[in-house]
mmCIF file of N, CA and C in Angstrom:
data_model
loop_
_atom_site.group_PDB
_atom_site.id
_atom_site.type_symbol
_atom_site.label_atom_id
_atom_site.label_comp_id
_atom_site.label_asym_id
_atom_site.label_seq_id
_atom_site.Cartn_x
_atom_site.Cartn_y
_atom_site.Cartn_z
ATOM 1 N N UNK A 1 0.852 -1.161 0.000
ATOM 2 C CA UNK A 1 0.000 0.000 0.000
ATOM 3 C C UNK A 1 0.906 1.234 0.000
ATOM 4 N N UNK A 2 0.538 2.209 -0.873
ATOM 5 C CA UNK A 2 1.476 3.513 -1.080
ATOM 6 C C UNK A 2 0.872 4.289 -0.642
ATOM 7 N N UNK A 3 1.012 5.127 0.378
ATOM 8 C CA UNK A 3 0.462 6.417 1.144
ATOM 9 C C UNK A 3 1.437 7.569 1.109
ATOM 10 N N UNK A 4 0.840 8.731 0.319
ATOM 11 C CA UNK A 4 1.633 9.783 -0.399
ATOM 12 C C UNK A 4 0.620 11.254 0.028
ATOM 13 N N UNK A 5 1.430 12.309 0.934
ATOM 14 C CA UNK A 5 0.961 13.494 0.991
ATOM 15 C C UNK A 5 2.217 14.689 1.194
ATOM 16 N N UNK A 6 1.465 15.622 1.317
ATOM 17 C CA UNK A 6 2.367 16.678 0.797
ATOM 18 C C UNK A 6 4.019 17.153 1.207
ATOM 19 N N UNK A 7 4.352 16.122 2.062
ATOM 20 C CA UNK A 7 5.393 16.528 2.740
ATOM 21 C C UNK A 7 6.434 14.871 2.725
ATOM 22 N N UNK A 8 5.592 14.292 2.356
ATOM 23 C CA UNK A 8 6.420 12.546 2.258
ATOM 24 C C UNK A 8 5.215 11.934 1.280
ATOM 25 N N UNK A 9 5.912 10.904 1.922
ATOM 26 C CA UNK A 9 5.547 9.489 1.344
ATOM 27 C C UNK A 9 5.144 8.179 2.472
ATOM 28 N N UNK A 10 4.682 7.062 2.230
ATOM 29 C CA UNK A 10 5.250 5.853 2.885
ATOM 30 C C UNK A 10 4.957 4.692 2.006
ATOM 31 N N UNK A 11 4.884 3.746 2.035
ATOM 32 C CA UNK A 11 4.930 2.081 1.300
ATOM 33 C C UNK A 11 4.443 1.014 2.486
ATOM 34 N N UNK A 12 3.586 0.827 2.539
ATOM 35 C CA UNK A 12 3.576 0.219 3.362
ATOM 36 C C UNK A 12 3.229 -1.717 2.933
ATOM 37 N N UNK A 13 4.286 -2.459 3.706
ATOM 38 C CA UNK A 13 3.842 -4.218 3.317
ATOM 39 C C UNK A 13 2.967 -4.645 4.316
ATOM 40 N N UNK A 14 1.607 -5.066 3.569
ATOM 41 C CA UNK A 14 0.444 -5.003 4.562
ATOM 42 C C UNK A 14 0.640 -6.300 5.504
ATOM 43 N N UNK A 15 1.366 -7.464 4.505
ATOM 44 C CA UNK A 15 1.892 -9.105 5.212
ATOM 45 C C UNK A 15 2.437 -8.835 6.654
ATOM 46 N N UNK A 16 3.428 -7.130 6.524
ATOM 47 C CA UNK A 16 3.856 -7.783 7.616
ATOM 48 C C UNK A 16 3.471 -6.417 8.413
ATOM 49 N N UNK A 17 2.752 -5.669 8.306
ATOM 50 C CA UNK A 17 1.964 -4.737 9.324
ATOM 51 C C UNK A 17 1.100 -5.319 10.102
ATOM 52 N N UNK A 18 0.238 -6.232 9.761
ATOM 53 C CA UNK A 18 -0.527 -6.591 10.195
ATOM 54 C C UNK A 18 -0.860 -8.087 10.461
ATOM 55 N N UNK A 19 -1.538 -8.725 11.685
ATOM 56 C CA UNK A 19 -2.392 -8.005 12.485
ATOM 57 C C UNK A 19 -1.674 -7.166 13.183
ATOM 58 N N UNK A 20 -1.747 -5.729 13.877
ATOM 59 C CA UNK A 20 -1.366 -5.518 14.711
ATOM 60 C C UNK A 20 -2.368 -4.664 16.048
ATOM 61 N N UNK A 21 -1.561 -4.081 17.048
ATOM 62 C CA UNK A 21 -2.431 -3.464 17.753
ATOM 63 C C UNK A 21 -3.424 -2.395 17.445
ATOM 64 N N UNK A 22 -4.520 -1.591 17.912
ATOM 65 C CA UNK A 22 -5.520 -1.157 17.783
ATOM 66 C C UNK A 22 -4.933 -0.122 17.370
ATOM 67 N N UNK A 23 -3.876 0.280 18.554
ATOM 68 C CA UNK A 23 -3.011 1.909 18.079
ATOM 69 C C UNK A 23 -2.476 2.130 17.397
ATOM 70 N N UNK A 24 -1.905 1.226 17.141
ATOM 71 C CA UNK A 24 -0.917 0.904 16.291
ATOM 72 C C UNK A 24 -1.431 1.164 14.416
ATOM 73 N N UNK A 25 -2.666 0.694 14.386
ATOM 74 C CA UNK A 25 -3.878 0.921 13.364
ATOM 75 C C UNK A 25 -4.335 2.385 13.106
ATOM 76 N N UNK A 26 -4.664 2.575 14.475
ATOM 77 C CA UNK A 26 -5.233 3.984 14.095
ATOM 78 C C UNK A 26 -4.375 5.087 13.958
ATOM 79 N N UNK A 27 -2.910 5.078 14.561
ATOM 80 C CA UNK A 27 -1.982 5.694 13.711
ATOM 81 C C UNK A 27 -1.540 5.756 12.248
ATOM 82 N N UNK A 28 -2.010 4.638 11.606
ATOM 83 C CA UNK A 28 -2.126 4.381 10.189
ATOM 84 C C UNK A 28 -2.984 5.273 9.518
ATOM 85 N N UNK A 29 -4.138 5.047 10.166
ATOM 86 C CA UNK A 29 -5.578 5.824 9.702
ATOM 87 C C UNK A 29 -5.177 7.173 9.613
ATOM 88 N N UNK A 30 -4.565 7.943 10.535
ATOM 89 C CA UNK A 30 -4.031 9.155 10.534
ATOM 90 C C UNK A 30 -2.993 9.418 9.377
ATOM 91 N N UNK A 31 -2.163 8.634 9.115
ATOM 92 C CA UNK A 31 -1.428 9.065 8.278
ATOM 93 C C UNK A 31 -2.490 8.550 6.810
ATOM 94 N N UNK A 32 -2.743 7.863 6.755
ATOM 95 C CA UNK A 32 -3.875 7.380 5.298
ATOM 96 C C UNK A 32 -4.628 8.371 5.468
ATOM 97 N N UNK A 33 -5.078 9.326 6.266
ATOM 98 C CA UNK A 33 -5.957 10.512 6.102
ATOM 99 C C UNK A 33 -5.266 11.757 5.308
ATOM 100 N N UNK A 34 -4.245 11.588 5.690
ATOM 101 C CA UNK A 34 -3.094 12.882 4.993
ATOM 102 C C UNK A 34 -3.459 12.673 3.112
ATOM 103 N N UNK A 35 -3.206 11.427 3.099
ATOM 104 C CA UNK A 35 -3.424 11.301 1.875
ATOM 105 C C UNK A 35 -5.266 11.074 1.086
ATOM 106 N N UNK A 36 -5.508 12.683 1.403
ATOM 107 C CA UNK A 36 -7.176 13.250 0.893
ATOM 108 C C UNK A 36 -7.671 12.885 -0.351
ATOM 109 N N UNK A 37 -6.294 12.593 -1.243
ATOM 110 C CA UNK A 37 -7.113 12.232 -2.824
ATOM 111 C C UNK A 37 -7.367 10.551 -2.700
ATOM 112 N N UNK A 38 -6.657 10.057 -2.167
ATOM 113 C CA UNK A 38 -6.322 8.339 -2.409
ATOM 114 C C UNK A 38 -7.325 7.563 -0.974
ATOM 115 N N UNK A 39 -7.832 8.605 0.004
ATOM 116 C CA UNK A 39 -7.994 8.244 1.150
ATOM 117 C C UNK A 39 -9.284 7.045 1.106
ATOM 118 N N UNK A 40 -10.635 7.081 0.619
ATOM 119 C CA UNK A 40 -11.439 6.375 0.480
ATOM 120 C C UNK A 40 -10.527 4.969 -0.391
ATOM 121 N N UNK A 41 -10.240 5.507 -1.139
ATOM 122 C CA UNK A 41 -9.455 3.927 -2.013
ATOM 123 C C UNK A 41 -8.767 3.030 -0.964
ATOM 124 N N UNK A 42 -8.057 3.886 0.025
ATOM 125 C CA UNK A 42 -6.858 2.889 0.601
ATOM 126 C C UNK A 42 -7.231 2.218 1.328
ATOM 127 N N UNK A 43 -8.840 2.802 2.047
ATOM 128 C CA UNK A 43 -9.410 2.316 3.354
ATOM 129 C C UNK A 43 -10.604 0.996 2.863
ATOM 130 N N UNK A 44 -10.989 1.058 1.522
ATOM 131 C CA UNK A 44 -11.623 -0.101 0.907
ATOM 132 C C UNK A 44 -10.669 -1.142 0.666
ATOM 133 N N UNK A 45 -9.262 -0.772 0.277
ATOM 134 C CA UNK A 45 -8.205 -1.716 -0.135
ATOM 135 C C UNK A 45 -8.003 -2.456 1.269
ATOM 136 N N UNK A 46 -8.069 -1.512 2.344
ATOM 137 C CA UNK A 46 -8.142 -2.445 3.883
ATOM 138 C C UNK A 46 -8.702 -3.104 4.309
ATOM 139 N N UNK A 47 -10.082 -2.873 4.094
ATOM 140 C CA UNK A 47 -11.579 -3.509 4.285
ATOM 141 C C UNK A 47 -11.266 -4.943 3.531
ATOM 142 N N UNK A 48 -10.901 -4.837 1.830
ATOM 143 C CA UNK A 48 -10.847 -5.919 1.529
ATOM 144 C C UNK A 48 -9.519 -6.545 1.678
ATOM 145 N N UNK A 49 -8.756 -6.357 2.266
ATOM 146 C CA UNK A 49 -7.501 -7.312 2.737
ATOM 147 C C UNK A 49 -8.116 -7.934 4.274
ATOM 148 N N UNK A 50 -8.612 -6.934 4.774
ATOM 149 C CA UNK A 50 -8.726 -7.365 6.440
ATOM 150 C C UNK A 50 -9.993 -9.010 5.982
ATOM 151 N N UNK A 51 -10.907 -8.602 4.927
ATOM 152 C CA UNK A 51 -11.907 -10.017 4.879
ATOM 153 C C UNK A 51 -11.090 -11.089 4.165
ATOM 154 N N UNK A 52 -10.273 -10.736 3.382
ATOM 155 C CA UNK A 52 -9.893 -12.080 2.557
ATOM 156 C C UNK A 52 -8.803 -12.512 3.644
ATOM 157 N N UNK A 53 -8.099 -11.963 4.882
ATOM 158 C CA UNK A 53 -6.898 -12.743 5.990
ATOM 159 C C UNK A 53 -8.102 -13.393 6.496
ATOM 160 N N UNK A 54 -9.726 -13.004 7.009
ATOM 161 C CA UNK A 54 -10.287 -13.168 7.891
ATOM 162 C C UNK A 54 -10.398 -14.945 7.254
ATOM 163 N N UNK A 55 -10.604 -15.021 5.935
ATOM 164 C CA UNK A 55 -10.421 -16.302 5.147
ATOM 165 C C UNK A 55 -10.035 -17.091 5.473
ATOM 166 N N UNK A 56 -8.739 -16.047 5.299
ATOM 167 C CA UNK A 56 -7.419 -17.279 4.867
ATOM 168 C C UNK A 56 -6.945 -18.284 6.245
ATOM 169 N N UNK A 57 -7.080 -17.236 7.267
ATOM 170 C CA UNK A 57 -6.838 -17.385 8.571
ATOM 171 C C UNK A 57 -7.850 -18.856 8.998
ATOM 172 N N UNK A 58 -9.174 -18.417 9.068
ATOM 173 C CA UNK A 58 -10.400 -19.187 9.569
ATOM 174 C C UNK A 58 -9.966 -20.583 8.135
ATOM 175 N N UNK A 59 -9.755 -20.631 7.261
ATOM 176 C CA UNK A 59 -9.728 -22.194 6.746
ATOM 177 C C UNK A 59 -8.346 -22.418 7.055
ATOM 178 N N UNK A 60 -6.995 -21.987 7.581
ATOM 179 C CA UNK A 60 -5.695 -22.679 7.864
ATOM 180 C C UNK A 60 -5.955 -23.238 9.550
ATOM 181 N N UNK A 61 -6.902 -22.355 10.542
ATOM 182 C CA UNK A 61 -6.756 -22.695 11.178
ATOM 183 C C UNK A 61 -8.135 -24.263 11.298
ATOM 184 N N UNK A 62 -8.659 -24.510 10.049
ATOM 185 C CA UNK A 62 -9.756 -25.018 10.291
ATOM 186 C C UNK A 62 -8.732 -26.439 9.953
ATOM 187 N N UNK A 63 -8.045 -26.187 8.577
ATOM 188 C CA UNK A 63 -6.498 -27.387 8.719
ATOM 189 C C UNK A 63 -5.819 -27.920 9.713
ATOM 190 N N UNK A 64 -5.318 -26.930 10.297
ATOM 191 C CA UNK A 64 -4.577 -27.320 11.267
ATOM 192 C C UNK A 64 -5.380 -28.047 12.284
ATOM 193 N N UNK A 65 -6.548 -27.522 12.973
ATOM 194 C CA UNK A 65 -7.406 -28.176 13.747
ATOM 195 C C UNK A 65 -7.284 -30.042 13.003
ATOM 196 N N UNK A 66 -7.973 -30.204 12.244
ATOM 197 C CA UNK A 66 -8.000 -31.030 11.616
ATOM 198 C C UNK A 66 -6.876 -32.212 11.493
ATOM 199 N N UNK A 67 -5.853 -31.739 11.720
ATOM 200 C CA UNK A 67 -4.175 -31.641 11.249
ATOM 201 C C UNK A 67 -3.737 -32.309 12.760
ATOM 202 N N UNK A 68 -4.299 -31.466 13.919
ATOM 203 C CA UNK A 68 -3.748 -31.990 14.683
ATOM 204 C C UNK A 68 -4.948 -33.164 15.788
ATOM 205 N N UNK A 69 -6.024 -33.147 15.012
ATOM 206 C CA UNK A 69 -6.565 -34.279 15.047
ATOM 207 C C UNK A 69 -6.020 -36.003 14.816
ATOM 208 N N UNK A 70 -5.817 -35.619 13.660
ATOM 209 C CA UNK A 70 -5.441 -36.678 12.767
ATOM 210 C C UNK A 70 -3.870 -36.944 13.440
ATOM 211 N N UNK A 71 -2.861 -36.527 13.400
ATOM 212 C CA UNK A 71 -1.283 -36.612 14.241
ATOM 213 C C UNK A 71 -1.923 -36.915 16.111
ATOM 214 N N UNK A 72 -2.522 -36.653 16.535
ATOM 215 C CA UNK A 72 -2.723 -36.887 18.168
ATOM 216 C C UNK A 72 -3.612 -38.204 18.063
ATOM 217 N N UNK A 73 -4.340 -38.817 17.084
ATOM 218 C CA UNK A 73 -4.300 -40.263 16.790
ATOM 219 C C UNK A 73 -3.031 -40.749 16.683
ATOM 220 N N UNK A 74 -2.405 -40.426 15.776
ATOM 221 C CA UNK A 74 -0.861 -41.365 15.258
ATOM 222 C C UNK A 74 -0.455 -41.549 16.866
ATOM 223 N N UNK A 75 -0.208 -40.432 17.402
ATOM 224 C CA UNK A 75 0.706 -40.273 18.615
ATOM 225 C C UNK A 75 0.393 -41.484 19.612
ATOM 226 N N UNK A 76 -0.898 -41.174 19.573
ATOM 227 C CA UNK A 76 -1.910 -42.499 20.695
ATOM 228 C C UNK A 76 -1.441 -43.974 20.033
ATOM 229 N N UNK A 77 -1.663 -44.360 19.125
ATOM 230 C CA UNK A 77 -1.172 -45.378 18.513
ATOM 231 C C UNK A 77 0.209 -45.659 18.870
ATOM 232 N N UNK A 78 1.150 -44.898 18.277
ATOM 233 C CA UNK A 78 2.251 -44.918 18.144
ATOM 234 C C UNK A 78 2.708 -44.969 19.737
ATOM 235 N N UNK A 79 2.591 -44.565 20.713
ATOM 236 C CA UNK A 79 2.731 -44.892 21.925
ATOM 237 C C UNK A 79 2.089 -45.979 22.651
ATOM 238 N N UNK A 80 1.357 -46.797 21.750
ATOM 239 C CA UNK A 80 0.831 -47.874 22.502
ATOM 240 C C UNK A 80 1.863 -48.901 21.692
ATOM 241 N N UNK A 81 2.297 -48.912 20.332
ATOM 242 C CA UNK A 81 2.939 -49.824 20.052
ATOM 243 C C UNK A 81 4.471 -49.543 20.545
ATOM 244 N N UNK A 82 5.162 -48.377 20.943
ATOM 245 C CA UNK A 82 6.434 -48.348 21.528
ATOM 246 C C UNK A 82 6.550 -49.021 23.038
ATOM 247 N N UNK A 83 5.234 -48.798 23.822
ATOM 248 C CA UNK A 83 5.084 -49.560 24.924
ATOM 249 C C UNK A 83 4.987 -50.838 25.714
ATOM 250 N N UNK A 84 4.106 -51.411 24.358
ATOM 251 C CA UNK A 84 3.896 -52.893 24.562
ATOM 252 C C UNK A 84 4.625 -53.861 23.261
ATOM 253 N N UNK A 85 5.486 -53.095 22.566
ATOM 254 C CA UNK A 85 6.545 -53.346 21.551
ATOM 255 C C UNK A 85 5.827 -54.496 20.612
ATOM 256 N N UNK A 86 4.379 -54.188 20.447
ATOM 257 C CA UNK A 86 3.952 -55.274 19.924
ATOM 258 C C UNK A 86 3.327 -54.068 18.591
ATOM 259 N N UNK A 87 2.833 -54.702 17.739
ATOM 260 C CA UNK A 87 2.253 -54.352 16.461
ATOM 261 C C UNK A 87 0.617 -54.338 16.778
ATOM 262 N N UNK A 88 -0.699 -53.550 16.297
ATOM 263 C CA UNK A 88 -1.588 -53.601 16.831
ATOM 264 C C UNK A 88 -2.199 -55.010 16.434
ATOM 265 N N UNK A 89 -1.696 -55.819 15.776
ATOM 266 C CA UNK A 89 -2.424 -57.181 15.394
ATOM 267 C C UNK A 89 -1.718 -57.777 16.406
ATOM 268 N N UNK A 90 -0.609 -57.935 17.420
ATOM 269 C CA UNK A 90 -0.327 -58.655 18.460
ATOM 270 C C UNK A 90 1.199 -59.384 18.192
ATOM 271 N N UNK A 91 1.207 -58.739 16.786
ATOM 272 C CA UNK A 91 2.873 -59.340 16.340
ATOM 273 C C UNK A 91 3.960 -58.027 17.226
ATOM 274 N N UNK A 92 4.990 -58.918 17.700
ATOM 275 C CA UNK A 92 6.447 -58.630 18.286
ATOM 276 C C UNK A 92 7.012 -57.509 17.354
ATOM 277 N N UNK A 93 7.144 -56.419 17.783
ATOM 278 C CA UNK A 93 8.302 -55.924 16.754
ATOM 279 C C UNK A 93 9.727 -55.864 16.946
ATOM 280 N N UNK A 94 9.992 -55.902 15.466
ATOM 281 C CA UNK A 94 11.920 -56.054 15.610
ATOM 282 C C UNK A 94 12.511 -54.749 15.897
ATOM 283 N N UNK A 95 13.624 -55.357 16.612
ATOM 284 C CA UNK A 95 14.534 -54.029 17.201
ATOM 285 C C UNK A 95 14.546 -53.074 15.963
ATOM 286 N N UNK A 96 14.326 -52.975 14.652
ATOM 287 C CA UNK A 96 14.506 -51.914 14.030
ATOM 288 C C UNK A 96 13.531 -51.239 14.081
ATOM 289 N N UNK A 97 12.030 -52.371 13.595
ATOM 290 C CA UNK A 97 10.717 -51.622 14.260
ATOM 291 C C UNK A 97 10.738 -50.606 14.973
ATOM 292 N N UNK A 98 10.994 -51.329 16.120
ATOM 293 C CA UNK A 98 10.535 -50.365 17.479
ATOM 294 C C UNK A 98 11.380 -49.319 17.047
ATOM 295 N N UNK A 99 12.639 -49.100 16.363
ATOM 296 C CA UNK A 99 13.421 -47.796 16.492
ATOM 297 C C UNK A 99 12.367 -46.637 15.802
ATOM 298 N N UNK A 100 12.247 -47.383 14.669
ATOM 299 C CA UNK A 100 11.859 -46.818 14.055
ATOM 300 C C UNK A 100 9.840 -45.551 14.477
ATOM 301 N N UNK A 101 9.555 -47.087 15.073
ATOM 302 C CA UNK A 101 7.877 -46.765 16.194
ATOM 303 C C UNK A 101 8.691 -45.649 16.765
ATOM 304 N N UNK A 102 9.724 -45.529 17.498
ATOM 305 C CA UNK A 102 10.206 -44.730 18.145
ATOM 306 C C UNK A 102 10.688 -43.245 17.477
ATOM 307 N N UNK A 103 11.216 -42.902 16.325
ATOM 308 C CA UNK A 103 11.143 -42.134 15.715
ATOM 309 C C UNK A 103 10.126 -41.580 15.144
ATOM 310 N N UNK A 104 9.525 -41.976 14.527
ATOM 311 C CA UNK A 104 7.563 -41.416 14.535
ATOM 312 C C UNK A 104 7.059 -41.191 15.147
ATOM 313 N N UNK A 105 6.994 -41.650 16.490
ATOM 314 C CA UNK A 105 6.530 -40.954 17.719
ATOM 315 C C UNK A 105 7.327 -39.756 17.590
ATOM 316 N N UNK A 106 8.160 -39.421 17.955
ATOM 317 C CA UNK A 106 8.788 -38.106 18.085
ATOM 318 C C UNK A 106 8.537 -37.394 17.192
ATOM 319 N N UNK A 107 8.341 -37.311 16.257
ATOM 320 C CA UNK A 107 8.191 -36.817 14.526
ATOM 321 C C UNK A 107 6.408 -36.359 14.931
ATOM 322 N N UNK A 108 5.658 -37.479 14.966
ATOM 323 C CA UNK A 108 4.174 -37.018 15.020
ATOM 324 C C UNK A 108 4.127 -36.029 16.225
ATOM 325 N N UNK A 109 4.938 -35.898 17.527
ATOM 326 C CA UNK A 109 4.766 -35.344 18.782
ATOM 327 C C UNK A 109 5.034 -33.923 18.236
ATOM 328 N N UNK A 110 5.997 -33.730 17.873
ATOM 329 C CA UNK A 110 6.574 -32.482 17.023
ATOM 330 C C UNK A 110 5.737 -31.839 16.304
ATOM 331 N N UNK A 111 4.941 -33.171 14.886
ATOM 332 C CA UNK A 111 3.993 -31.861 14.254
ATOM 333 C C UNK A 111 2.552 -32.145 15.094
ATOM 334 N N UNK A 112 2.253 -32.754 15.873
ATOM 335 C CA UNK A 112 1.061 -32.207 16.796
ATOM 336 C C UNK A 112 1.128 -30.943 17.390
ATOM 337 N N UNK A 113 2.524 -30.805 18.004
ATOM 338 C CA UNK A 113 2.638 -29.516 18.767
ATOM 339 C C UNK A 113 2.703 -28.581 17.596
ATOM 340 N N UNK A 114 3.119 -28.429 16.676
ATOM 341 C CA UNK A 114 3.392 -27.404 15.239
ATOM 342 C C UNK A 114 1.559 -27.497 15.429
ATOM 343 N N UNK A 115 0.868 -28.127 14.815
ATOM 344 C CA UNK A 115 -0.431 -28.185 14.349
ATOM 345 C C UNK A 115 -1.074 -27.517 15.326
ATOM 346 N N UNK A 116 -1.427 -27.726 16.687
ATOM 347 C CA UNK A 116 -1.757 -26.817 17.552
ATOM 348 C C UNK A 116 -1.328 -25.404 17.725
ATOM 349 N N UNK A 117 0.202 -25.096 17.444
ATOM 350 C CA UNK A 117 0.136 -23.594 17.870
ATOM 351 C C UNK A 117 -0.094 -23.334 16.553
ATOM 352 N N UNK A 118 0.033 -23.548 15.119
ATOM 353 C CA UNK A 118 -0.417 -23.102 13.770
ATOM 354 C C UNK A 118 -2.440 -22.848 14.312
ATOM 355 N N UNK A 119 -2.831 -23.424 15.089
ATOM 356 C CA UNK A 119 -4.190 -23.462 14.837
ATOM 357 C C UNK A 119 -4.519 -22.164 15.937
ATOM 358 N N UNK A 120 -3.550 -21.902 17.208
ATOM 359 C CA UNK A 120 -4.121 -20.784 17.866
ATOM 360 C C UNK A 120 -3.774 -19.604 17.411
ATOM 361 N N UNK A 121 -2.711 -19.686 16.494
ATOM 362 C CA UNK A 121 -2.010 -18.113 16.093
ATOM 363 C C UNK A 121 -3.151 -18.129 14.972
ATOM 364 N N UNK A 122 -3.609 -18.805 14.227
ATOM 365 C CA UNK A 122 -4.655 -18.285 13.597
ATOM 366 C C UNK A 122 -5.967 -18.258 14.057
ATOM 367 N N UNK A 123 -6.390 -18.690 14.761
ATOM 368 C CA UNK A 123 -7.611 -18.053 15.184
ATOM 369 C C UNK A 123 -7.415 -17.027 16.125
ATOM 370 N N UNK A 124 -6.591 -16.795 16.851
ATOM 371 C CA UNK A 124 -6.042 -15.669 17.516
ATOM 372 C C UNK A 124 -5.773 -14.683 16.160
ATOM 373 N N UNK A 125 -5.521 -14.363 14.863
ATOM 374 C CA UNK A 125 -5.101 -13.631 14.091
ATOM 375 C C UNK A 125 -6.888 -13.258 13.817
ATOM 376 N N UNK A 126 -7.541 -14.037 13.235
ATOM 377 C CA UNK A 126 -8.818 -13.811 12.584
ATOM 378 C C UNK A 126 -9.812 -13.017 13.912
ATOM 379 N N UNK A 127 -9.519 -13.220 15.095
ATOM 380 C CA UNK A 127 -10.019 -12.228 15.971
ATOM 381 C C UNK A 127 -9.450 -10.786 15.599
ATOM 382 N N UNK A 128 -8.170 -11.099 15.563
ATOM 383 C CA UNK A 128 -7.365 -9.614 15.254
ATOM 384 C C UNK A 128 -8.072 -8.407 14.329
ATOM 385 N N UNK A 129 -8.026 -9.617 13.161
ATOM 386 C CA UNK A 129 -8.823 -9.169 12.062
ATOM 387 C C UNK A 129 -10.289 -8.603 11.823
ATOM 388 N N UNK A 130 -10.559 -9.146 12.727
ATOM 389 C CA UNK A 130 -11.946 -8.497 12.866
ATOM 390 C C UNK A 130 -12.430 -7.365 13.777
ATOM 391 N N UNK A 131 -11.766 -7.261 14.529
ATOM 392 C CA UNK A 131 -11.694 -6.051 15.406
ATOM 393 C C UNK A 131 -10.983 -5.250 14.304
ATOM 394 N N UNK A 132 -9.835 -4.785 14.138
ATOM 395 C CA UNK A 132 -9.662 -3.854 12.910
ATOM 396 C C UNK A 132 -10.926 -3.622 12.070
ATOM 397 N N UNK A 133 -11.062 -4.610 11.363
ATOM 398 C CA UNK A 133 -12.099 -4.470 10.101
ATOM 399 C C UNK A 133 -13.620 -3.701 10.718
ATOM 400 N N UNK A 134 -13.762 -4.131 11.963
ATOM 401 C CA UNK A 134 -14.480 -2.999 13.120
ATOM 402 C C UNK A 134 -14.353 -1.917 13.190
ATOM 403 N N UNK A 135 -13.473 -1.712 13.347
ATOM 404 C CA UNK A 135 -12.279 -0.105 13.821
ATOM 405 C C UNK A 135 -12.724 0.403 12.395
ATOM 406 N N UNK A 136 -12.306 0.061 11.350
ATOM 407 C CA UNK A 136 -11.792 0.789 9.912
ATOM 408 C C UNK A 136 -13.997 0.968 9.770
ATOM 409 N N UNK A 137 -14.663 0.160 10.325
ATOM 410 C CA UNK A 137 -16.509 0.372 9.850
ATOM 411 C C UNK A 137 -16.701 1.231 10.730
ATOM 412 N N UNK A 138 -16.439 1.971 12.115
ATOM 413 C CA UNK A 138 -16.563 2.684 12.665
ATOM 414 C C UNK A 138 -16.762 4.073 12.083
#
């Protein structure tokens, strides 16, 4: 976003402005006001960035949910066969097996925990987002 008035300029990369704090926003608004010819344009260009994150956000975190559904099964599994070193049909596993049971466990533990905080930073973001997109309908 390019915000241009009589005394400067700015550029702003919306990826990585935002989400941010409330003040932090409405100091924006102030300076996007400077710029009187472009000002309605920039604040629709916000409106529609703030709904399409509100998107993008609400179906990654609807993945990840999903995501770490599916891995906190493996994990359950995968810790019942490292425990009782048996296979779920009741067969023995071989010392490579189990290394291996044993490395997937760690691997699935890893992206369970990835999958969970991927799922609160985005729904924690799409709140963000909507309070702004509030702020900017005000």
């Amino acid at each position: 976003m390019y915000v241009k008035w009589d005394t400067g300029h700015m550029n702003i990369v919306l990826q990585n402005f935002f989400p941010c704090s409330v003040a932090k926003f409405k100091k924006l608004l102030k300076v996007i006001a400077l710029d009187w010819e472009n000002c309605d344009r920039l604040i629709e260009d916000l409106k529609v960035y703030f709904q399409n994150q509100i998107t993008v956000c609400g179906e990654t975190a609807k993945q990840s949910a999903q995501d770490y559904s599916r891995l906190k099964t493996q994990v359950s599994d995968l810790e019942v066969m490292v425990k009782t070193r048996k296979k779920p049909v009741g067969v023995y596993l071989t010392q490579p097996e189990l290394e291996k049971a044993r490395e997937d466990l760690s691997r699935c533990r890893k992206q369970t925990a990835d999958a969970l905080s991927s799922y609160k930073k985005n729904t924690a973001n799409v709140k963000k987002f909507q309070r702004l997109l509030e702020e900017l309908n005000r």
